Coordinates of C-alpha atoms and ligand atoms in Angstrom, one line a residue:
Chain U
M1 CA 9.8 37.4 -9.3
Q2 CA 6.4 37.0 -7.7
E3 CA 6.2 33.9 -5.5
E4 CA 3.1 31.8 -5.6
I5 CA 1.4 31.4 -2.2
K6 CA 0.5 27.8 -1.4
I7 CA -0.7 28.2 2.2
E8 CA -1.7 31.2 4.1
F9 CA -2.5 31.6 7.8
K10 CA -4.9 34.6 8.4
D11 CA -5.3 35.6 12.0
T12 CA -5.3 32.0 13.0
N13 CA -5.7 31.3 16.8
F14 CA -5.5 27.9 18.4
W15 CA -6.4 26.6 21.8
Y16 CA -6.1 23.4 23.8
N17 CA -9.0 23.8 26.2
S18 CA -8.6 27.4 27.5
K19 CA -4.9 27.5 26.9
Q20 CA -4.0 29.5 23.8
I21 CA -1.2 27.9 21.8
L22 CA -1.2 29.9 18.6
V23 CA -1.8 33.7 18.7
G24 CA -2.9 35.6 15.7
I25 CA -0.7 33.8 13.2
N26 CA -0.3 35.5 9.8
L27 CA 2.0 33.5 7.6
K28 CA 2.4 32.9 3.9
I29 CA 4.0 29.7 2.7
Y30 CA 5.4 29.7 -0.8
S31 CA 5.1 27.0 -3.5
N32 CA 8.2 24.9 -4.3
K33 CA 10.1 26.3 -1.4
I34 CA 11.4 24.9 1.8
T35 CA 10.1 26.7 4.8
A36 CA 11.7 26.0 8.2
L37 CA 9.9 26.5 11.5
I38 CA 12.2 27.2 14.4
G39 CA 11.6 28.1 18.0
P40 CA 12.1 26.8 21.5
S41 CA 10.4 23.7 22.8
G42 CA 6.7 24.1 23.5
C43 CA 6.3 27.3 21.4
G44 CA 3.7 25.6 19.1
K45 CA 5.7 24.5 16.1
S46 CA 4.1 21.1 15.9
T47 CA 0.7 22.5 16.6
L48 CA 1.1 25.0 13.7
L49 CA 2.2 22.2 11.4
R50 CA -0.7 20.0 12.4
C51 CA -3.2 22.7 11.7
I52 CA -2.3 22.5 8.0
N53 CA -3.4 18.9 7.5
R54 CA -6.0 19.2 10.3
M55 CA -4.4 16.5 12.4
N56 CA -5.4 18.6 15.4
D57 CA -9.0 17.6 14.7
L58 CA -8.2 14.3 16.4
I59 CA -7.7 16.0 19.7
P60 CA -11.2 16.8 21.1
I61 CA -10.1 19.6 23.3
S62 CA -8.6 21.6 20.5
K63 CA -10.2 24.7 19.0
I64 CA -9.2 26.9 16.1
D65 CA -10.4 30.2 14.6
G66 CA -9.4 32.5 11.9
K67 CA -8.6 31.3 8.4
L68 CA -6.1 28.9 6.9
L69 CA -6.0 29.0 3.2
Y70 CA -4.7 26.2 1.0
N71 CA -4.7 26.9 -2.7
N72 CA -6.7 30.0 -1.8
E73 CA -9.4 28.1 -0.1
N74 CA -10.1 28.1 3.7
I75 CA -9.6 24.5 4.9
Y76 CA -11.6 25.1 8.0
E77 CA -14.9 25.4 6.3
K78 CA -17.7 23.1 7.3
D79 CA -17.7 21.4 4.0
T80 CA -13.9 20.8 3.7
D81 CA -13.1 17.2 2.8
V82 CA -10.5 16.5 5.4
I83 CA -9.7 13.1 3.9
E84 CA -9.0 14.6 0.5
L85 CA -7.0 17.4 2.1
R86 CA -4.7 14.9 3.9
K87 CA -4.1 13.1 0.6
E88 CA -2.7 16.3 -0.8
I89 CA -0.8 17.4 2.3
G90 CA 1.5 14.6 3.5
M91 CA 3.2 14.4 6.8
V92 CA 6.4 12.9 8.2
F93 CA 6.7 12.5 11.9
Q94 CA 9.5 13.0 14.4
K95 CA 10.0 9.4 15.2
P96 CA 10.2 7.1 12.2
N97 CA 6.9 5.3 12.3
P98 CA 6.5 2.6 9.6
F99 CA 3.5 0.3 9.8
P100 CA 4.2 -3.2 11.0
M101 CA 4.2 -4.5 7.4
S102 CA 6.7 -5.2 4.6
I103 CA 8.6 -2.3 3.0
F104 CA 6.5 -2.7 -0.1
D105 CA 3.2 -2.6 1.8
N106 CA 4.2 0.5 3.7
V107 CA 4.7 2.4 0.5
A108 CA 1.7 0.9 -1.2
Y109 CA -0.6 1.7 1.8
G110 CA -1.7 5.1 0.6
L111 CA -2.5 3.7 -2.9
R112 CA -4.5 0.9 -1.5
I113 CA -6.5 3.4 0.6
Q114 CA -7.4 5.1 -2.6
N115 CA -8.6 1.7 -3.9
M116 CA -5.9 1.4 -6.5
K117 CA -6.2 -2.2 -7.8
D118 CA -3.8 -2.3 -10.7
K119 CA -0.8 -4.4 -9.3
N120 CA 1.6 -3.2 -11.9
K121 CA 0.8 0.4 -11.4
I122 CA 1.2 0.0 -7.7
K123 CA 4.6 -1.7 -8.2
Q124 CA 5.6 1.1 -10.5
I125 CA 4.7 3.8 -8.0
V126 CA 6.3 2.1 -5.1
K127 CA 9.5 1.9 -7.1
E128 CA 9.3 5.5 -8.1
S129 CA 8.6 6.7 -4.6
L130 CA 11.4 4.7 -3.1
E131 CA 13.7 6.2 -5.7
K132 CA 12.6 9.7 -4.9
A133 CA 13.3 8.9 -1.3
D134 CA 16.8 7.7 -2.1
L135 CA 16.0 4.3 -0.7
W136 CA 15.4 2.1 -3.7
D137 CA 19.0 0.9 -4.1
E138 CA 19.2 -0.2 -0.5
V139 CA 15.9 -2.1 -0.4
K140 CA 15.1 -3.3 -3.9
D141 CA 16.1 -6.9 -3.2
R142 CA 14.1 -7.2 0.0
L143 CA 10.9 -5.4 -0.5
N144 CA 9.1 -8.1 1.5
L145 CA 11.2 -7.6 4.6
S146 CA 9.5 -6.1 7.6
A147 CA 9.9 -2.3 7.7
F148 CA 11.0 -2.6 11.3
R149 CA 14.2 -4.4 10.2
L150 CA 15.5 -1.2 8.5
S151 CA 17.8 1.3 10.3
G152 CA 16.3 4.5 11.8
G153 CA 17.4 6.6 8.9
Q154 CA 16.1 4.1 6.4
Q155 CA 12.8 3.9 8.2
Q156 CA 12.5 7.7 8.0
R157 CA 13.2 7.7 4.3
L158 CA 10.7 4.9 4.0
C159 CA 8.1 7.1 5.7
I160 CA 9.0 9.9 3.3
A161 CA 8.5 7.5 0.4
R162 CA 5.2 6.4 1.9
S163 CA 3.9 9.9 1.9
L164 CA 5.3 10.7 -1.6
A165 CA 3.5 7.6 -3.1
I166 CA 0.2 9.5 -3.1
N167 CA 1.8 12.5 -4.8
P168 CA 1.1 15.2 -2.2
E169 CA 1.5 18.8 -3.1
V170 CA 2.8 19.7 0.3
V171 CA 5.0 17.7 2.6
L172 CA 5.0 18.6 6.3
L173 CA 8.0 17.3 8.3
D174 CA 8.1 17.5 12.1
E175 CA 11.7 17.3 13.2
P176 CA 12.3 14.4 10.8
C177 CA 16.0 14.1 11.7
S178 CA 16.0 14.5 15.4
A179 CA 16.3 10.7 15.9
L180 CA 19.0 10.3 13.3
D181 CA 22.8 10.5 13.0
P182 CA 24.5 13.2 10.9
L183 CA 25.0 10.9 7.9
A184 CA 21.3 9.8 7.8
T185 CA 20.4 13.5 8.3
A186 CA 22.5 14.6 5.4
K187 CA 20.8 12.0 3.2
I188 CA 17.4 13.4 4.1
E189 CA 18.4 17.0 3.6
S190 CA 19.7 16.3 0.1
L191 CA 16.6 14.4 -0.7
L192 CA 14.4 17.4 0.5
R193 CA 16.4 19.8 -1.7
K194 CA 15.5 17.6 -4.7
L195 CA 11.9 17.3 -3.7
K196 CA 11.2 21.0 -3.5
N197 CA 11.2 21.2 -7.3
E198 CA 7.8 19.6 -7.4
R199 CA 6.5 20.2 -3.9
T200 CA 6.1 22.7 -1.1
I201 CA 7.9 21.6 2.0
I202 CA 7.6 22.8 5.6
I203 CA 10.0 21.5 8.1
V204 CA 10.1 21.9 11.9
T205 CA 13.6 21.7 13.2
H206 CA 15.5 22.4 16.4
N207 CA 18.7 22.5 14.5
M208 CA 19.7 26.0 13.3
H209 CA 22.4 24.6 11.0
Q210 CA 19.8 22.5 9.3
A211 CA 17.4 25.4 8.9
K212 CA 20.2 27.4 7.4
R213 CA 21.4 24.6 5.1
I214 CA 18.2 23.6 3.5
S215 CA 15.5 26.2 3.9
D216 CA 14.5 29.1 1.7
Y217 CA 12.4 30.8 4.3
T218 CA 12.5 30.6 8.0
C219 CA 9.9 31.4 10.6
Y220 CA 10.8 32.0 14.2
L221 CA 8.0 31.2 16.6
L222 CA 7.9 32.1 20.2
N223 CA 5.1 31.5 22.7
G224 CA 2.7 30.8 19.8
K225 CA 3.5 34.1 17.9
V226 CA 5.4 34.6 14.8
I227 CA 8.3 36.8 15.9
E228 CA 10.1 37.0 12.5
Y229 CA 9.6 35.6 9.1
S230 CA 11.8 36.2 6.2
G231 CA 14.2 34.6 3.7
T232 CA 16.6 32.2 5.5
A233 CA 19.8 34.0 4.5
E234 CA 18.4 37.3 5.7
M235 CA 17.1 35.9 8.9
F236 CA 20.4 34.3 9.9
D237 CA 22.7 37.1 8.6
N238 CA 20.7 40.0 9.8
P239 CA 17.8 39.2 12.2
K240 CA 15.6 42.2 12.6
N241 CA 14.1 41.3 16.0
K242 CA 16.3 41.1 19.1
L243 CA 14.5 38.0 20.2
T244 CA 15.3 36.2 17.0
K245 CA 18.9 37.3 17.3
D246 CA 19.1 36.0 20.9
Y247 CA 17.6 32.7 19.9
I248 CA 19.7 32.1 16.9
N249 CA 22.9 33.1 18.6
G250 CA 22.0 31.1 21.7
E251 CA 21.4 28.0 19.6
F252 CA 24.4 28.5 17.5
G253 CA 26.7 29.4 20.4
Chain L
M1 CA 28.9 -5.7 58.3
P2 CA 26.5 -8.2 56.7
N3 CA 24.8 -6.9 53.6
Y4 CA 21.1 -7.0 54.8
R5 CA 19.7 -5.7 51.6
N6 CA 21.3 -8.6 49.8
I7 CA 20.0 -11.1 52.2
K8 CA 16.5 -9.6 51.9
E9 CA 16.6 -9.8 48.2
K10 CA 17.8 -13.4 48.3
L11 CA 14.9 -14.3 50.7
I12 CA 12.3 -12.7 48.4
E13 CA 13.8 -14.5 45.5
L14 CA 13.6 -17.8 47.4
L15 CA 10.0 -17.2 48.4
L16 CA 8.9 -16.3 44.9
S17 CA 10.7 -19.3 43.3
T18 CA 9.2 -21.6 45.9
A19 CA 5.7 -20.3 45.1
S20 CA 6.2 -20.8 41.4
I21 CA 7.8 -24.2 41.8
T22 CA 4.8 -25.2 44.1
A23 CA 2.4 -24.2 41.4
L24 CA 4.3 -26.1 38.8
L25 CA 4.4 -29.2 41.1
I26 CA 0.6 -29.0 41.6
L27 CA 0.0 -28.8 37.9
I28 CA 2.3 -31.8 37.3
G29 CA 0.6 -33.6 40.1
I30 CA -2.8 -33.1 38.6
F31 CA -1.6 -34.3 35.3
V32 CA 0.1 -37.4 36.7
F33 CA -3.0 -38.3 38.7
L34 CA -5.3 -37.8 35.7
F35 CA -2.9 -39.8 33.6
I36 CA -2.4 -42.7 35.9
T37 CA -6.1 -43.1 36.6
G38 CA -7.2 -42.4 33.1
I39 CA -4.7 -44.5 31.3
R40 CA -5.9 -47.7 33.1
T41 CA -9.1 -47.5 31.1
F42 CA -7.2 -48.6 28.0
T43 CA -6.2 -52.0 29.6
E44 CA -9.8 -53.0 29.1
I45 CA -11.1 -50.7 26.4
S46 CA -9.4 -50.3 23.1
P47 CA -8.4 -46.7 22.2
T48 CA -10.3 -47.2 18.9
E49 CA -13.5 -48.0 20.7
F50 CA -13.0 -45.2 23.2
F51 CA -12.2 -42.4 20.7
L52 CA -14.2 -43.5 17.7
G53 CA -17.2 -45.3 19.2
N54 CA -20.1 -43.0 19.0
E55 CA -22.2 -44.6 21.8
W56 CA -21.5 -43.9 25.4
N57 CA -23.4 -46.1 27.8
P58 CA -21.2 -47.5 30.5
T59 CA -24.1 -48.7 32.6
A60 CA -25.9 -50.6 29.9
Y61 CA -26.8 -54.1 31.1
G62 CA -24.7 -56.8 29.5
E63 CA -22.9 -54.8 26.9
P64 CA -21.7 -51.4 28.1
K65 CA -20.6 -48.9 25.4
W66 CA -17.5 -46.7 25.8
G67 CA -17.4 -44.5 22.8
I68 CA -16.8 -40.8 23.6
L69 CA -17.2 -39.5 20.1
S70 CA -20.7 -38.0 20.6
L71 CA -19.4 -36.3 23.8
V72 CA -16.4 -34.9 22.0
I73 CA -18.6 -33.7 19.2
G74 CA -20.9 -32.2 21.8
T75 CA -18.0 -30.2 23.2
I76 CA -16.8 -29.2 19.7
I77 CA -20.3 -28.0 18.7
V78 CA -20.7 -25.9 21.8
T79 CA -17.2 -24.5 21.5
F80 CA -17.7 -23.7 17.8
G81 CA -21.1 -22.2 18.3
S82 CA -20.1 -20.1 21.2
L83 CA -17.1 -18.8 19.2
V84 CA -19.2 -18.0 16.2
I85 CA -21.3 -15.8 18.5
A86 CA -18.4 -14.4 20.6
I87 CA -15.8 -13.7 18.0
P88 CA -17.6 -11.1 15.8
L89 CA -19.3 -9.5 18.8
G90 CA -16.1 -9.5 20.8
I91 CA -13.9 -8.0 18.1
A92 CA -16.6 -5.4 17.3
S93 CA -16.9 -4.4 20.9
A94 CA -13.2 -4.2 21.4
V95 CA -12.8 -2.0 18.3
Y96 CA -15.6 0.1 19.5
L97 CA -14.2 0.5 23.0
S98 CA -10.7 1.2 21.9
E99 CA -11.2 3.3 18.8
I100 CA -14.6 4.8 18.8
A101 CA -16.1 5.2 22.2
K102 CA -15.5 8.4 24.1
P103 CA -13.4 8.0 27.2
K104 CA -16.4 8.4 29.5
I105 CA -18.4 5.7 27.7
R106 CA -15.3 3.4 27.7
E107 CA -14.8 3.9 31.5
T108 CA -18.4 2.9 32.1
I109 CA -18.6 -0.1 29.8
K110 CA -15.3 -1.7 30.6
P111 CA -16.1 -2.5 34.2
V112 CA -19.5 -3.8 33.2
I113 CA -17.9 -6.2 30.8
E114 CA -15.5 -7.3 33.4
M115 CA -18.4 -7.9 35.7
I116 CA -19.9 -10.3 33.2
A117 CA -16.8 -12.3 33.5
G118 CA -17.4 -12.5 37.2
I119 CA -21.0 -13.9 36.9
P120 CA -20.9 -17.5 38.3
S121 CA -21.6 -19.9 35.5
V122 CA -24.4 -21.5 37.5
V123 CA -26.3 -18.2 37.4
L124 CA -25.9 -17.9 33.7
G125 CA -27.1 -21.5 33.5
L126 CA -30.2 -20.6 35.5
I127 CA -30.9 -17.7 33.2
G128 CA -30.5 -20.2 30.3
I129 CA -33.0 -22.6 31.8
L130 CA -35.6 -20.1 32.9
F131 CA -35.6 -17.5 30.2
L132 CA -33.4 -18.3 27.2
S133 CA -34.4 -21.9 26.5
P134 CA -38.2 -21.3 26.6
L135 CA -37.6 -18.4 24.3
I136 CA -35.5 -20.4 21.9
A137 CA -38.1 -23.3 21.9
K138 CA -40.8 -20.8 21.1
I139 CA -38.9 -19.0 18.3
F140 CA -37.8 -22.2 16.6
G141 CA -40.9 -24.3 17.4
L142 CA -39.0 -26.9 19.4
S143 CA -40.4 -29.2 22.1
S144 CA -37.4 -28.2 24.4
G145 CA -35.0 -25.3 24.2
L146 CA -32.3 -27.2 26.1
N147 CA -29.9 -27.9 23.2
A148 CA -26.6 -27.1 21.5
F149 CA -27.8 -23.7 20.3
T150 CA -28.9 -22.5 23.7
S151 CA -25.6 -23.8 25.3
S152 CA -23.7 -22.0 22.6
I153 CA -25.3 -18.7 23.5
I154 CA -24.7 -19.2 27.2
V155 CA -21.0 -20.2 26.7
G156 CA -20.7 -17.4 24.1
V157 CA -21.7 -14.9 26.8
M158 CA -19.2 -16.5 29.1
V159 CA -16.2 -16.2 26.8
L160 CA -17.2 -12.8 25.4
P161 CA -15.5 -10.8 28.2
T162 CA -12.2 -12.6 27.7
I163 CA -12.2 -11.9 24.0
I164 CA -13.3 -8.3 24.5
S165 CA -10.9 -7.3 27.2
I166 CA -7.8 -9.0 25.8
S167 CA -8.5 -7.7 22.2
E168 CA -9.2 -4.3 23.6
D169 CA -5.9 -4.3 25.5
V170 CA -4.0 -5.3 22.4
L171 CA -5.7 -2.6 20.3
T172 CA -5.1 0.2 22.9
S173 CA -1.5 -0.9 23.3
L174 CA -0.8 -0.3 19.7
P175 CA 1.4 2.8 19.3
N176 CA -0.6 5.9 18.5
E177 CA 1.8 6.5 15.6
F178 CA 0.0 3.8 13.6
R179 CA -3.2 5.8 13.9
E180 CA -1.7 9.1 13.1
S181 CA 0.4 8.1 10.1
S182 CA -2.6 6.2 8.7
L183 CA -4.9 9.1 9.0
A184 CA -2.2 11.5 7.7
L185 CA -2.2 9.5 4.5
G186 CA -5.8 10.2 4.0
A187 CA -7.3 7.0 5.5
T188 CA -10.8 7.1 6.9
K189 CA -11.2 5.9 10.4
W190 CA -12.6 2.7 9.2
Q191 CA -9.7 2.1 6.8
M192 CA -7.3 2.9 9.6
I193 CA -8.9 0.2 11.7
R194 CA -9.2 -2.4 9.0
M195 CA -5.9 -1.9 7.2
T196 CA -3.6 -0.9 10.0
L197 CA -4.9 -1.7 13.5
L198 CA -6.6 -5.0 13.1
P199 CA -3.6 -6.5 11.1
A200 CA -1.2 -5.2 13.7
A201 CA -3.3 -6.6 16.5
L202 CA -4.1 -9.8 14.7
S203 CA -1.9 -12.2 16.7
G204 CA -3.1 -10.8 20.0
I205 CA -6.7 -11.1 18.9
V206 CA -6.1 -14.7 17.9
A207 CA -4.6 -15.3 21.3
A208 CA -7.7 -13.8 22.9
I209 CA -9.9 -16.1 20.9
M210 CA -7.8 -19.1 21.9
L211 CA -8.1 -18.2 25.5
G212 CA -11.9 -18.0 25.0
L213 CA -11.8 -21.3 23.2
G214 CA -10.0 -22.9 26.2
R215 CA -12.6 -21.5 28.5
A216 CA -15.5 -22.8 26.2
V217 CA -14.0 -26.3 26.0
G218 CA -13.7 -26.5 29.8
E219 CA -17.0 -24.8 30.7
T220 CA -19.1 -27.2 32.7
M221 CA -21.9 -25.9 34.9
G222 CA -23.4 -23.5 32.4
V223 CA -23.7 -26.2 29.7
L224 CA -24.7 -28.9 32.0
M225 CA -27.8 -26.9 32.9
V226 CA -28.9 -26.0 29.3
A227 CA -27.4 -28.6 27.0
G228 CA -30.2 -31.2 27.4
N229 CA -27.5 -33.8 28.1
S230 CA -28.7 -36.4 25.6
R231 CA -26.0 -39.0 24.8
A232 CA -27.3 -39.5 21.3
M233 CA -25.0 -38.3 18.5
P234 CA -26.1 -34.7 17.7
I235 CA -27.1 -34.1 14.1
S236 CA -28.2 -30.4 14.2
F237 CA -27.6 -27.3 16.3
F238 CA -31.0 -27.8 17.8
D239 CA -30.3 -31.2 19.2
P240 CA -29.6 -31.7 22.9
I241 CA -26.0 -32.6 23.5
R242 CA -23.8 -33.8 26.3
P243 CA -20.3 -32.2 26.2
M244 CA -17.4 -34.1 27.9
T245 CA -17.4 -31.8 30.9
A246 CA -21.1 -32.2 31.5
N247 CA -20.8 -36.0 31.2
I248 CA -18.1 -36.2 33.8
A249 CA -20.1 -33.9 36.2
I250 CA -23.2 -36.0 35.7
E251 CA -21.7 -39.4 36.1
I252 CA -18.9 -39.0 38.6
K253 CA -21.4 -39.0 41.5
E254 CA -22.8 -42.4 40.6
V255 CA -19.7 -44.4 39.8
V256 CA -17.9 -46.8 42.2
K257 CA -14.5 -45.5 42.9
G258 CA -11.9 -47.6 41.1
S259 CA -14.3 -49.1 38.6
L260 CA -13.8 -49.1 34.9
H261 CA -16.4 -46.4 34.5
Y262 CA -14.6 -44.3 37.1
E263 CA -11.4 -44.7 35.2
A264 CA -13.0 -43.9 31.9
L265 CA -14.3 -40.6 33.3
F266 CA -10.8 -39.7 34.2
A267 CA -9.7 -40.7 30.7
I268 CA -12.2 -38.2 29.4
G269 CA -10.8 -35.6 31.9
L270 CA -7.4 -36.4 30.5
V271 CA -8.5 -35.7 27.0
L272 CA -10.0 -32.4 28.1
F273 CA -6.9 -31.5 29.9
V274 CA -4.8 -32.1 26.9
M275 CA -7.2 -30.1 24.7
T276 CA -7.2 -27.0 26.9
F277 CA -3.5 -27.3 27.7
V278 CA -2.6 -27.3 24.0
V279 CA -4.9 -24.4 23.3
N280 CA -3.5 -22.3 26.2
F281 CA 0.0 -23.2 25.3
I282 CA -0.4 -22.0 21.7
S283 CA -2.1 -18.8 22.8
D284 CA 0.7 -18.1 25.2
I285 CA 3.2 -18.4 22.4
I286 CA 1.2 -16.1 20.2
I287 CA 0.8 -13.5 22.9
E288 CA 4.5 -13.6 23.6
K289 CA 5.3 -13.0 20.0
Q290 CA 2.8 -10.1 19.8
V291 CA 4.4 -8.4 22.8
R292 CA 7.8 -8.7 21.3
K293 CA 6.8 -7.5 17.9
Y294 CA 6.4 -3.8 18.8
K295 CA 9.3 -3.3 21.1
W296 CA 11.1 -0.9 18.9
Ligands
ATP1 N1 -2.7 17.1 23.0 C1 -2.4 18.2 23.7 N2 -3.2 18.6 24.7 C2 -2.9 19.7 25.4 N3 -1.9 20.5 25.2 C3 -1.0 20.2 24.3 C4 -1.2 19.0 23.5 N4 -0.2 18.9 22.6 C5 0.6 20.0 22.8 N5 0.1 20.7 23.9 C6 0.7 21.9 24.4 O1 0.8 22.9 23.4 C7 2.0 23.6 23.4 C8 2.7 23.6 22.1 O2 3.1 22.3 21.8 P1 3.8 21.9 20.5 O3 3.9 20.4 20.5 O4 3.2 22.5 19.3 O5 5.2 22.5 20.7 P2 6.5 22.4 19.8 O6 7.0 23.8 19.5 O7 6.3 21.4 18.7 O8 7.6 21.8 20.9 P3 8.7 20.8 20.6 O9 9.9 21.5 20.0 O10 9.1 20.3 22.0 O11 8.2 19.7 19.8 C9 2.8 23.0 24.6 O12 2.7 23.9 25.7 C10 2.2 21.7 24.8 O13 2.2 21.4 26.2
MG2 MG1 7.0 19.5 18.3

């Protein structure tokens, strides 16, 4: 079966000042799959992820060249609508970072940004999003509670619900479980597995087991270069590159 | 062997606590002095006349008048006017400095603003008398530009740095995650500021405004020089006024120590003290709350 390509890096290079962080990246991300990005600390995983929703634009010293296609269009053209792009490509960060507002307002935030006024519709979408994030049952009686009162795992699922509310096609997750315990992690993993039916998911993780458990494809990044990229089972059972083998074994061992 | 480090720490502790207790005692002392002197006024003047009478003329021959209402209103008008000027300007500048200005521009502007806070109020008063008030008189066709409007501008300039620098501190101290997650949801920069940052910083900004308010209420020299100092009840913003502070400063040098007039001025001081104390107290509570809110 031919996979549909959602995102494609074409000879993408990235610099902070004169320091090159990403080197000649060529990478195809497939629709409705979970792709894991692994690699040692500082190798450029977050940077690569943040190229996709152009969050790196916020850092004035950053520079990018090459192409990055999303739905077959280069998102680094002059006339790219970055705001629109970020509505379609959601992001969940390493540290749960809800806004200092109620649970409800957190999820409704993206809708209000888009000027949605219909209160019933907002309520409906907030409920659906919390359900998709497996959080609804835990918070349905206290939607007006400050989001800070939730546990770390709940906060992270709230952040996922918040990004799902505006119905993104792609969800980027940067080590979403690194601050969570195994139980909260398991919840998020099962939730991601469900989500991939409708969305494309890219997840950065330090946890080899996690990559193996949930992803369809895995990309091993080292010093800003793609060392190996293949189906997850293949990569873990039979890594082609010695560097990949060392890393995987080292991290597992 | 004696534990010298322990002794040293005990000594430092003692020194610090002595200093803070001294400060507290001085504060209490001032209050007690104000209170004892001021409260005597009410053995001869009824509180109703004092607080609600709108004529203040203690030296009138035969029938002196002791109503401070027009003075209180003078204070309220200047405070209100100065805040109307300083709040929007202050918040806008703080947002600009913290969210929009390039680091280089911020590093240049911040010290300049802090220098404004350091300008002696008498200098601002001079500028008010020599430049601002003739200008205002000309623009609005008034016979004199020494009035509530001019004083509001001068006091507004004085409280502006307080409002800017505290609001800016509060905004900059907000976690960067708020900005990133807002933008990642497709917010524009302006939406991020309006829907995330300002609400998150609200209580801190309110506290900044309260501190500015406290300063505006207590400001003396600047207003004394440009307010016109008429004791008549002000009706419009372009009327000369005499705020409570200015009134004390003007009259204290002419009164006989221990006289009723002398005591009444202390009573006005007492009212001022209570006003600023309440304002500062409330803003302290708000700041405290704001600081605790984001420890997560
Ligand atoms: N804002 C920045 N300015 C300058 N250099 C940066 C910036 N952010 C990251 N870097 C550098 O870019 C390189 C890649 O960083 P990146 O955050 O992408 O790594 P990472 O693979 O996500 O690491 P980790 O696993 O620790 O999160 C690092 O050397 C880092 O020091
Ligand atoms: Mg990272």
